[in-house]
Tab-separated table of C-alpha atoms and ligand atoms in Angstrom:
chain	number	residue	atom	x	y	z
A	1	UNK	CA	-77.000	-18.367	-92.901
A	2	UNK	CA	-78.986	-20.224	-95.472
A	3	UNK	CA	-78.408	-18.507	-98.800
A	4	UNK	CA	-80.436	-19.326	-101.863
A	5	UNK	CA	-78.422	-18.323	-104.965
A	6	UNK	CA	-80.269	-16.117	-107.464
A	7	UNK	CA	-77.556	-14.730	-109.743
A	8	UNK	CA	-73.920	-13.744	-109.639
A	9	UNK	CA	-73.031	-13.251	-105.920
A	10	UNK	CA	-76.705	-12.596	-105.275
A	11	UNK	CA	-78.836	-14.587	-102.900
A	12	UNK	CA	-82.264	-14.794	-101.344
A	13	UNK	CA	-82.369	-14.843	-97.560
A	14	UNK	CA	-85.051	-15.259	-94.920
A	15	UNK	CA	-84.029	-13.937	-91.538
A	16	UNK	CA	-85.121	-11.928	-88.523
A	17	UNK	CA	-83.885	-8.379	-88.003
A	18	UNK	CA	-82.497	-8.389	-84.461
A	19	UNK	CA	-80.726	-5.046	-84.483
A	20	UNK	CA	-81.379	-2.039	-86.634
A	21	UNK	CA	-78.795	0.699	-86.118
A	22	UNK	CA	-79.087	4.396	-86.860
A	23	UNK	CA	-77.771	5.514	-90.213
A	24	UNK	CA	-74.157	6.601	-89.717
A	25	UNK	CA	-72.999	9.707	-91.585
A	26	UNK	CA	-69.325	10.118	-92.362
A	27	UNK	CA	-67.143	12.326	-94.465
A	28	UNK	CA	-65.325	10.837	-97.417
A	29	UNK	CA	-63.187	13.161	-99.571
A	30	UNK	CA	-65.366	16.139	-98.833
A	31	UNK	CA	-68.741	14.513	-99.397
A	32	UNK	CA	-71.089	13.131	-96.768
A	33	UNK	CA	-71.616	9.412	-97.100
A	34	UNK	CA	-73.976	7.157	-95.269
A	35	UNK	CA	-73.766	3.639	-93.939
A	36	UNK	CA	-76.623	1.706	-92.377
A	37	UNK	CA	-75.959	-1.503	-90.509
A	38	UNK	CA	-78.374	-4.174	-89.403
A	39	UNK	CA	-78.059	-7.618	-87.870
A	40	UNK	CA	-80.080	-10.566	-89.083
A	41	UNK	CA	-80.439	-14.033	-87.568
A	42	UNK	CA	-81.656	-16.991	-89.559
A	43	UNK	CA	-83.408	-20.199	-88.559
A	44	UNK	CA	-80.062	-21.881	-87.859
A	45	UNK	CA	-79.177	-19.167	-85.352
A	46	UNK	CA	-76.418	-17.751	-87.545
A	47	UNK	CA	-76.037	-14.033	-87.402
A	48	UNK	CA	-74.928	-11.890	-90.340
A	49	UNK	CA	-74.530	-8.159	-90.517
A	50	UNK	CA	-76.229	-6.389	-93.367
A	51	UNK	CA	-75.068	-3.072	-94.763
A	52	UNK	CA	-76.689	-0.474	-96.987
A	53	UNK	CA	-74.371	2.211	-98.384
A	54	UNK	CA	-75.308	5.587	-99.816
A	55	UNK	CA	-76.873	6.305	-102.283
A	56	UNK	CA	-79.109	3.275	-101.602
A	57	UNK	CA	-79.874	4.211	-97.996
A	58	UNK	CA	-82.797	6.520	-98.744
A	59	UNK	CA	-84.579	3.864	-100.841
A	60	UNK	CA	-85.031	1.733	-97.737
A	61	UNK	CA	-85.698	4.278	-94.970
A	62	UNK	CA	-88.615	3.238	-92.784
A	63	UNK	CA	-88.750	-0.270	-94.237
A	64	UNK	CA	-86.999	-2.135	-91.447
A	65	UNK	CA	-88.304	-2.776	-87.938
A	66	UNK	CA	-86.538	-4.792	-85.264
A	67	UNK	CA	-88.077	-8.132	-84.420
A	68	UNK	CA	-89.710	-8.773	-87.793
A	69	UNK	CA	-88.775	-11.469	-90.259
A	70	UNK	CA	-87.774	-10.348	-93.736
A	71	UNK	CA	-87.241	-12.041	-97.040
A	72	UNK	CA	-84.437	-10.277	-98.841
A	73	UNK	CA	-84.320	-11.077	-102.537
A	74	UNK	CA	-81.096	-10.461	-104.384
A	75	UNK	CA	-78.738	-9.412	-101.591
A	76	UNK	CA	-75.036	-9.414	-102.286
A	77	UNK	CA	-72.851	-11.520	-100.031
A	78	UNK	CA	-69.321	-10.221	-99.584
A	79	UNK	CA	-66.464	-10.451	-97.092
A	80	UNK	CA	-67.267	-8.539	-93.904
A	81	UNK	CA	-65.631	-5.152	-93.240
A	82	UNK	CA	-62.347	-5.389	-91.401
A	83	UNK	CA	-63.392	-2.662	-88.974
A	84	UNK	CA	-66.073	-2.885	-86.329
A	85	UNK	CA	-67.597	-6.140	-87.286
A	86	UNK	CA	-70.652	-6.511	-85.137
A	87	UNK	CA	-70.669	-10.293	-85.241
A	88	UNK	CA	-67.863	-12.800	-85.732
A	89	UNK	CA	-68.744	-13.795	-89.255
A	90	UNK	CA	-66.564	-13.697	-92.349
A	91	UNK	CA	-69.414	-12.624	-94.570
A	92	UNK	CA	-71.878	-9.808	-94.669
A	93	UNK	CA	-74.869	-8.948	-96.813
A	94	UNK	CA	-75.197	-5.794	-98.835
A	95	UNK	CA	-78.540	-4.388	-99.879
A	96	UNK	CA	-78.524	-2.403	-103.114
A	97	UNK	CA	-81.265	-0.759	-105.189
A	98	UNK	CA	-82.026	-4.057	-106.933
A	99	UNK	CA	-82.696	-5.892	-103.658
A	100	UNK	CA	-86.347	-6.604	-102.955
A	101	UNK	CA	-87.348	-6.420	-99.295
A	102	UNK	CA	-90.482	-8.238	-98.140
A	103	UNK	CA	-91.657	-8.205	-94.535
A	104	UNK	CA	-93.243	-11.482	-93.424
A	105	UNK	CA	-96.681	-11.012	-91.916
A	106	UNK	CA	-96.479	-14.126	-89.741
A	107	UNK	CA	-93.883	-14.686	-87.082
A	108	UNK	CA	-91.816	-17.870	-87.196
A	109	UNK	CA	-90.825	-18.892	-83.691
A	110	UNK	CA	-88.142	-21.194	-85.083
A	111	UNK	CA	-86.067	-18.127	-85.915
A	112	UNK	CA	-84.314	-16.832	-82.790
A	113	UNK	CA	-85.241	-13.371	-81.558
A	114	UNK	CA	-81.764	-12.525	-80.416
A	115	UNK	CA	-78.100	-13.195	-81.019
A	116	UNK	CA	-75.400	-13.287	-78.348
A	117	UNK	CA	-71.706	-12.876	-79.036
A	118	UNK	CA	-70.766	-13.284	-75.393
A	119	UNK	CA	-67.285	-13.452	-73.930
A	120	UNK	CA	-66.591	-14.717	-70.394
A	121	UNK	CA	-65.239	-11.844	-68.289
A	122	UNK	CA	-62.023	-13.699	-67.471
A	123	UNK	CA	-61.360	-13.987	-71.226
A	124	UNK	CA	-61.957	-10.387	-72.300
A	125	UNK	CA	-58.260	-9.497	-71.910
A	126	UNK	CA	-57.529	-11.680	-74.946
A	127	UNK	CA	-59.490	-9.201	-77.091
A	128	UNK	CA	-58.117	-5.983	-75.593
A	129	UNK	CA	-57.755	-3.058	-78.014
A	130	UNK	CA	-59.011	-4.974	-81.038
A	131	UNK	CA	-60.384	-2.569	-83.607
A	132	UNK	CA	-61.888	-5.186	-85.892
A	133	UNK	CA	-64.540	-6.532	-83.557
A	134	UNK	CA	-67.093	-5.565	-80.966
A	135	UNK	CA	-68.354	-7.936	-78.269
A	136	UNK	CA	-71.327	-8.622	-76.036
A	137	UNK	CA	-71.321	-8.996	-72.269
A	138	UNK	CA	-73.861	-9.986	-69.686
A	139	UNK	CA	-73.378	-9.588	-65.975
A	140	UNK	CA	-74.629	-8.456	-62.610
A	141	UNK	CA	-74.273	-4.757	-61.889
A	142	UNK	CA	-72.431	-4.244	-58.597
A	143	UNK	CA	-71.711	-0.553	-58.775
A	144	UNK	CA	-72.743	2.543	-60.708
A	145	UNK	CA	-70.596	5.670	-60.447
A	146	UNK	CA	-71.982	9.218	-60.508
A	147	UNK	CA	-72.260	10.841	-63.941
A	148	UNK	CA	-69.075	12.647	-64.933
A	149	UNK	CA	-68.486	15.238	-67.675
A	150	UNK	CA	-65.662	14.565	-70.103
A	151	UNK	CA	-64.587	17.459	-72.309
A	152	UNK	CA	-67.208	19.796	-73.720
A	153	UNK	CA	-69.951	17.477	-74.905
A	154	UNK	CA	-69.539	14.077	-73.335
A	155	UNK	CA	-70.754	12.436	-70.172
A	156	UNK	CA	-69.805	9.046	-68.844
A	157	UNK	CA	-70.428	6.687	-66.024
A	158	UNK	CA	-68.430	3.699	-64.767
A	159	UNK	CA	-70.094	0.451	-63.855
A	160	UNK	CA	-68.662	-2.630	-62.191
A	161	UNK	CA	-70.166	-5.835	-63.542
A	162	UNK	CA	-69.555	-9.485	-62.646
A	163	UNK	CA	-70.314	-12.726	-64.472
A	164	UNK	CA	-70.316	-16.412	-63.533
A	165	UNK	CA	-66.514	-16.536	-63.606
A	166	UNK	CA	-66.679	-14.172	-60.573
A	167	UNK	CA	-64.502	-11.751	-62.516
A	168	UNK	CA	-65.411	-8.108	-62.064
A	169	UNK	CA	-64.864	-5.792	-64.983
A	170	UNK	CA	-65.197	-2.028	-65.403
A	171	UNK	CA	-67.690	-0.951	-68.027
A	172	UNK	CA	-67.713	2.701	-69.052
A	173	UNK	CA	-71.003	3.862	-70.531
A	174	UNK	CA	-71.101	7.070	-72.552
A	175	UNK	CA	-73.597	9.805	-73.379
A	176	UNK	CA	-77.010	8.394	-74.300
A	177	UNK	CA	-76.401	5.351	-72.087
A	178	UNK	CA	-75.668	7.118	-68.795
A	179	UNK	CA	-79.310	7.147	-67.691
A	180	UNK	CA	-79.971	3.494	-68.437
A	181	UNK	CA	-79.225	2.640	-64.816
A	182	UNK	CA	-80.636	5.204	-62.493
A	183	UNK	CA	-80.780	5.218	-58.729
A	184	UNK	CA	-83.861	3.029	-58.592
A	185	UNK	CA	-81.944	0.194	-60.213
A	186	UNK	CA	-79.300	-0.096	-57.596
A	187	UNK	CA	-79.871	-0.500	-53.935
A	188	UNK	CA	-76.467	-1.328	-52.534
A	189	UNK	CA	-77.926	-2.021	-49.087
A	190	UNK	CA	-79.511	-5.213	-50.328
A	191	UNK	CA	-77.697	-7.922	-52.246
A	192	UNK	CA	-79.908	-7.265	-55.233
A	193	UNK	CA	-78.073	-6.755	-58.516
A	194	UNK	CA	-79.668	-5.654	-61.785
A	195	UNK	CA	-78.709	-7.821	-64.748
A	196	UNK	CA	-77.304	-6.068	-67.728
A	197	UNK	CA	-76.953	-7.320	-71.262
A	198	UNK	CA	-74.804	-5.095	-73.441
A	199	UNK	CA	-73.816	-5.689	-77.020
A	200	UNK	CA	-71.517	-4.053	-79.531
A	201	UNK	CA	-68.902	-3.188	-76.900
A	202	UNK	CA	-65.275	-2.231	-77.373
A	203	UNK	CA	-62.678	-4.003	-75.243
A	204	UNK	CA	-59.926	-1.667	-74.083
A	205	UNK	CA	-56.871	-2.055	-71.927
A	206	UNK	CA	-55.197	0.568	-69.772
A	207	UNK	CA	-52.149	-0.191	-67.628
A	208	UNK	CA	-52.838	-3.878	-67.892
A	209	UNK	CA	-56.471	-3.555	-66.837
A	210	UNK	CA	-59.108	-4.648	-69.295
A	211	UNK	CA	-62.353	-2.697	-69.428
A	212	UNK	CA	-65.352	-2.308	-71.695
A	213	UNK	CA	-66.825	0.796	-73.269
A	214	UNK	CA	-69.844	1.615	-75.354
A	215	UNK	CA	-69.535	2.705	-78.978
A	216	UNK	CA	-71.700	3.515	-81.976
A	217	UNK	CA	-72.995	-0.060	-82.318
A	218	UNK	CA	-73.712	-0.597	-78.620
A	219	UNK	CA	-77.022	-1.477	-77.052
A	220	UNK	CA	-77.725	-1.984	-73.375
A	221	UNK	CA	-80.653	-3.860	-71.867
A	222	UNK	CA	-81.367	-3.914	-68.140
A	223	UNK	CA	-83.217	-6.885	-66.647
A	224	UNK	CA	-84.176	-8.164	-70.076
A	225	UNK	CA	-86.557	-11.104	-69.781
A	226	UNK	CA	-84.993	-14.149	-71.422
A	227	UNK	CA	-83.196	-17.435	-70.681
A	228	UNK	CA	-79.840	-15.760	-70.337
A	229	UNK	CA	-80.990	-13.325	-67.659
A	230	UNK	CA	-82.916	-16.053	-65.857
A	231	UNK	CA	-79.889	-18.332	-65.828
A	232	UNK	CA	-77.686	-15.580	-64.404
A	233	UNK	CA	-80.138	-14.615	-61.687
A	234	UNK	CA	-80.755	-18.260	-60.740
A	235	UNK	CA	-77.025	-18.791	-60.471
A	236	UNK	CA	-76.618	-15.690	-58.326
A	237	UNK	CA	-79.493	-16.700	-56.042
A	238	UNK	CA	-77.905	-20.079	-55.368
A	239	UNK	CA	-74.192	-19.254	-55.370
A	240	UNK	CA	-73.016	-18.240	-51.922
A	241	UNK	CA	-69.534	-17.312	-53.107
A	242	UNK	CA	-70.981	-14.912	-55.683
A	243	UNK	CA	-73.056	-13.210	-52.976
A	244	UNK	CA	-69.968	-13.014	-50.781
A	245	UNK	CA	-67.946	-11.442	-53.581
A	246	UNK	CA	-70.617	-8.845	-54.174
A	247	UNK	CA	-70.864	-8.012	-50.475
A	248	UNK	CA	-67.057	-7.721	-50.171
A	249	UNK	CA	-66.847	-5.581	-53.277
A	250	UNK	CA	-69.574	-3.220	-52.141
A	251	UNK	CA	-68.098	-2.820	-48.680
A	252	UNK	CA	-64.498	-2.018	-49.625
A	253	UNK	CA	-63.346	1.503	-48.826
A	254	UNK	CA	-61.085	1.615	-51.891
A	255	UNK	CA	-61.508	3.308	-55.263
A	256	UNK	CA	-63.442	1.516	-58.015
A	257	UNK	CA	-60.283	0.342	-59.798
A	258	UNK	CA	-58.641	-0.838	-56.565
A	259	UNK	CA	-61.781	-2.703	-55.536
A	260	UNK	CA	-61.902	-4.411	-58.936
A	261	UNK	CA	-58.175	-5.251	-58.765
A	262	UNK	CA	-58.506	-6.718	-55.283
A	263	UNK	CA	-61.562	-8.723	-56.193
A	264	UNK	CA	-59.890	-10.159	-59.302
A	265	UNK	CA	-56.547	-10.817	-57.592
A	266	UNK	CA	-55.206	-14.217	-58.500
A	267	UNK	CA	-55.142	-16.622	-55.555
A	268	UNK	CA	-51.776	-18.274	-55.092
A	269	UNK	CA	-49.794	-20.097	-52.479
A	270	UNK	CA	-46.398	-18.629	-51.689
A	271	UNK	CA	-44.627	-21.504	-53.445
A	272	UNK	CA	-46.080	-20.370	-56.770
A	273	UNK	CA	-45.760	-16.602	-56.265
A	274	UNK	CA	-42.362	-16.595	-58.007
A	275	UNK	CA	-43.911	-17.910	-61.231
A	276	UNK	CA	-46.781	-15.422	-61.404
A	277	UNK	CA	-46.768	-13.004	-64.334
A	278	UNK	CA	-49.301	-11.048	-66.345
A	279	UNK	CA	-51.750	-10.643	-63.475
A	280	UNK	CA	-52.392	-7.364	-61.710
A	281	UNK	CA	-52.206	-8.808	-58.220
A	282	UNK	CA	-51.662	-12.037	-56.329
A	283	UNK	CA	-53.800	-12.822	-53.322
A	284	UNK	CA	-52.025	-14.800	-50.648
A	285	UNK	CA	-53.374	-16.093	-47.368
A	286	UNK	CA	-50.362	-16.203	-45.073
A	287	UNK	CA	-49.296	-15.423	-41.554
A	288	UNK	CA	-46.492	-13.194	-40.398
A	289	UNK	CA	-43.559	-15.319	-39.295
A	290	UNK	CA	-40.629	-13.008	-38.828
A	291	UNK	CA	-40.577	-9.369	-37.756
A	292	UNK	CA	-37.300	-7.610	-38.428
A	293	UNK	CA	-35.699	-5.369	-35.832
A	294	UNK	CA	-37.177	-1.877	-35.772
A	295	UNK	CA	-33.973	0.129	-36.408
A	296	UNK	CA	-34.933	1.035	-39.964
A	297	UNK	CA	-38.681	1.311	-39.493
A	298	UNK	CA	-38.508	5.116	-39.853
A	299	UNK	CA	-36.693	6.951	-42.584
A	300	UNK	CA	-36.487	10.672	-43.273
A	301	UNK	CA	-38.015	11.745	-46.566
A	302	UNK	CA	-37.851	14.959	-48.564
A	303	UNK	CA	-41.033	16.944	-47.849
A	304	UNK	CA	-41.331	17.778	-51.560
A	305	UNK	CA	-40.828	14.462	-53.335
A	306	UNK	CA	-41.136	11.989	-50.423
A	307	UNK	CA	-37.931	10.236	-51.496
A	308	UNK	CA	-35.472	9.057	-48.881
A	309	UNK	CA	-33.029	11.751	-47.861
A	310	UNK	CA	-29.382	10.925	-47.213
A	311	UNK	CA	-27.085	12.927	-45.067
A	312	UNK	CA	-23.906	14.458	-46.520
A	313	UNK	CA	-21.539	15.625	-43.776
A	314	UNK	CA	-24.531	15.935	-41.457
A	315	UNK	CA	-26.601	17.964	-43.944
A	316	UNK	CA	-29.816	16.320	-45.160
A	317	UNK	CA	-29.733	16.385	-48.960
A	318	UNK	CA	-32.418	15.368	-51.446
A	319	UNK	CA	-30.645	14.016	-54.521
A	320	UNK	CA	-33.901	13.889	-56.400
A	321	UNK	CA	-34.813	17.573	-55.912
A	322	UNK	CA	-31.136	18.586	-55.721
A	323	UNK	CA	-31.658	20.566	-52.501
A	324	UNK	CA	-29.335	20.603	-49.517
A	325	UNK	CA	-30.530	21.160	-45.965
A	326	UNK	CA	-33.978	20.020	-47.068
A	327	UNK	CA	-36.924	19.819	-44.672
A	328	UNK	CA	-37.653	16.164	-43.943
A	329	UNK	CA	-40.666	14.242	-42.690
A	330	UNK	CA	-40.590	10.806	-41.083
A	331	UNK	CA	-41.965	7.921	-43.147
A	332	UNK	CA	-42.704	4.361	-42.109
A	333	UNK	CA	-41.327	1.258	-43.786
A	334	UNK	CA	-42.176	-2.143	-42.339
A	335	UNK	CA	-40.298	-5.195	-43.595
A	336	UNK	CA	-41.486	-8.616	-42.507
A	337	UNK	CA	-41.584	-12.187	-43.664
A	338	UNK	CA	-44.802	-14.080	-44.259
A	339	UNK	CA	-45.363	-17.792	-44.650
A	340	UNK	CA	-47.967	-20.317	-45.613
A	341	UNK	CA	-47.551	-24.099	-45.664
A	342	UNK	CA	-45.895	-23.918	-49.066
A	343	UNK	CA	-43.202	-21.322	-48.499
A	344	UNK	CA	-42.119	-17.914	-47.266
A	345	UNK	CA	-41.840	-14.445	-48.774
A	346	UNK	CA	-40.150	-11.231	-47.677
A	347	UNK	CA	-42.512	-8.303	-47.943
A	348	UNK	CA	-42.493	-4.548	-47.448
A	349	UNK	CA	-45.326	-2.339	-46.296
A	350	UNK	CA	-44.881	1.241	-47.380
A	351	UNK	CA	-45.798	4.327	-45.379
A	352	UNK	CA	-49.595	4.594	-45.845
A	353	UNK	CA	-50.264	0.899	-45.490
A	354	UNK	CA	-47.851	0.610	-42.548
A	355	UNK	CA	-49.580	3.509	-40.728
A	356	UNK	CA	-52.947	1.861	-41.345
A	357	UNK	CA	-51.808	-1.550	-40.087
A	358	UNK	CA	-50.004	-0.186	-37.031
A	359	UNK	CA	-52.851	2.224	-36.330
A	360	UNK	CA	-50.279	4.857	-35.541
A	361	UNK	CA	-48.795	7.790	-37.498
A	362	UNK	CA	-45.085	7.764	-38.383
A	363	UNK	CA	-44.489	10.858	-36.237
A	364	UNK	CA	-45.719	8.963	-33.142
A	365	UNK	CA	-43.473	5.982	-33.909
A	366	UNK	CA	-40.541	8.363	-34.292
A	367	UNK	CA	-41.315	9.953	-30.915
A	368	UNK	CA	-41.584	6.583	-29.194
A	369	UNK	CA	-38.248	5.489	-30.694
A	370	UNK	CA	-36.562	8.553	-29.172
A	371	UNK	CA	-37.679	7.596	-25.657
A	372	UNK	CA	-35.805	5.184	-23.364
A	373	UNK	CA	-36.840	1.618	-24.217
A	374	UNK	CA	-38.456	3.047	-27.366
A	375	UNK	CA	-37.289	0.257	-29.666
A	376	UNK	CA	-38.815	-2.350	-27.358
A	377	UNK	CA	-42.125	-0.467	-27.279
A	378	UNK	CA	-42.258	-0.117	-31.061
A	379	UNK	CA	-41.559	-3.842	-31.391
A	380	UNK	CA	-44.459	-4.498	-29.009
A	381	UNK	CA	-46.760	-2.449	-31.241
A	382	UNK	CA	-45.574	-4.417	-34.270
A	383	UNK	CA	-46.122	-7.753	-32.519
A	384	UNK	CA	-49.568	-6.786	-31.266
A	385	UNK	CA	-50.742	-5.736	-34.739
A	386	UNK	CA	-48.960	-8.272	-36.923
A	387	UNK	CA	-47.338	-10.967	-34.804
A	388	UNK	CA	-48.158	-14.471	-36.075
A	389	UNK	CA	-51.519	-13.340	-37.393
A	390	UNK	CA	-52.995	-14.456	-40.677
A	391	UNK	CA	-53.936	-11.879	-43.297
A	392	UNK	CA	-54.945	-11.772	-46.906
A	393	UNK	CA	-52.056	-10.049	-48.703
A	394	UNK	CA	-52.561	-8.413	-52.074
A	395	UNK	CA	-49.159	-8.267	-53.801
A	396	UNK	CA	-48.176	-7.376	-57.386
A	397	UNK	CA	-46.343	-10.306	-59.002
A	398	UNK	CA	-42.558	-10.090	-59.500
A	399	UNK	CA	-41.654	-7.887	-62.473
A	400	UNK	CA	-38.316	-9.523	-63.154
A	401	UNK	CA	-36.921	-12.874	-62.125
A	402	UNK	CA	-37.988	-13.802	-58.646
A	403	UNK	CA	-35.351	-13.077	-56.029
A	404	UNK	CA	-35.953	-14.667	-52.616
A	405	UNK	CA	-33.803	-11.974	-50.963
A	406	UNK	CA	-35.896	-9.169	-52.435
A	407	UNK	CA	-38.653	-7.731	-50.291
A	408	UNK	CA	-41.888	-7.514	-52.319
A	409	UNK	CA	-44.114	-4.518	-51.778
A	410	UNK	CA	-47.613	-5.262	-50.529
A	411	UNK	CA	-50.419	-3.115	-51.965
A	412	UNK	CA	-53.292	-4.024	-49.649
A	413	UNK	CA	-53.777	-6.082	-46.520
A	414	UNK	CA	-57.233	-7.480	-45.814
A	415	UNK	CA	-58.736	-9.455	-42.969
A	416	UNK	CA	-59.225	-13.079	-43.959
A	417	UNK	CA	-62.825	-14.066	-44.539
A	418	UNK	CA	-62.557	-17.788	-43.748
A	419	UNK	CA	-66.083	-18.517	-44.955
A	420	UNK	CA	-65.169	-17.141	-48.374
A	421	UNK	CA	-61.891	-19.057	-48.412
A	422	UNK	CA	-63.730	-22.321	-47.690
A	423	UNK	CA	-66.321	-21.671	-50.404
A	424	UNK	CA	-63.582	-20.901	-52.896
A	425	UNK	CA	-61.582	-24.012	-51.981
A	426	UNK	CA	-64.657	-26.206	-52.286
A	427	UNK	CA	-65.309	-24.879	-55.782
A	428	UNK	CA	-61.672	-25.140	-56.726
A	429	UNK	CA	-61.431	-28.788	-55.753
A	430	UNK	CA	-64.714	-29.602	-57.452
A	431	UNK	CA	-62.998	-28.289	-60.569
A	432	UNK	CA	-65.911	-25.960	-61.191
A	433	UNK	CA	-63.865	-22.891	-60.986
A	434	UNK	CA	-60.502	-21.686	-62.165
A	435	UNK	CA	-59.118	-18.393	-61.083
B	501	LIG	ZN1	-37.022	15.753	-52.913
């Protein structure tokens, strides 16, 4: 920001007010104090936050209007607050009673009308749980959840938004923001996506998943008309992979978080699975290459805790619940090996997923196994559903050192969309895209 010195730590500034926040009241040692924050951009495009503290706040009420250019005479320039900086700038301006505020009557188009502190969605995790900064995001809205009450006085809504990195991120909007996207904005039948620009957001992390939320200094704009929005919509119109991602995301039967996890799963070949860390899921295209015998496909589980029940002297005992002669239910466990051209991996499909893949409840499999030739018939079912077929496997990365003898649990199995795979490979080899 161009600062013209006019005294000790005092400067004259000409800049446009791009954001004028509500006066924030807070309690300090029993008295109510006020803080008023604004954001100014100068002709060089630099953005500086400007603060007025009580008791000076009331001297300036009604004097500032967003979009106008102001000459501020005699502002103090100090180091920016450590908490909730609105822009990444070491300095901030402070207006006191001796500052003279003059609104320019003529607009100067050389001074930008907006400031963007954007972060690419695949980089947000770097800023998770920072308390010293807020960030801006722009993306396509893929999903809007119903409004949900939280506690006595709050309402929230979850959005799923995607940017040019094809990363989908959850964005929780609170209270006054929940109506910013109403039903008219989102027609999930079509591939239309509203474009959202949101600023002053907090980056949070929960169980390794990064998400965004609104806070006191947040603003949200839907389908704002500017270069940024135009560039995003032009990209979306022309990028087939982006359209594919959106269609896949909107058609998954899973929960919002699962759909986001699956969509963001890191694509790997089996040879590099062992080295994967710090991602939620790996996405592997591989075919089944070895089906184990079916002797252990069914195990008996405690009906209370669903843990495997062992038999002591013929009495089924749940060690977890500490109950003998416990009622058991049959559960499915399918262990197979998958391979791609780079390597192989032993995997396990737990009960729910196994039932889904085999299209058959565990109780039926148990019944078949009890019949003559039952093992052969169960193997036939396994071969018909899985045998030498290619799937898209969504697998959490190894937690500890990779062990080739360990069987890694699969979280989701999807049909391969070869068109999407080709589009992704093309982009990958063009170097345009890193996932
Ligand atoms: Zn139990």
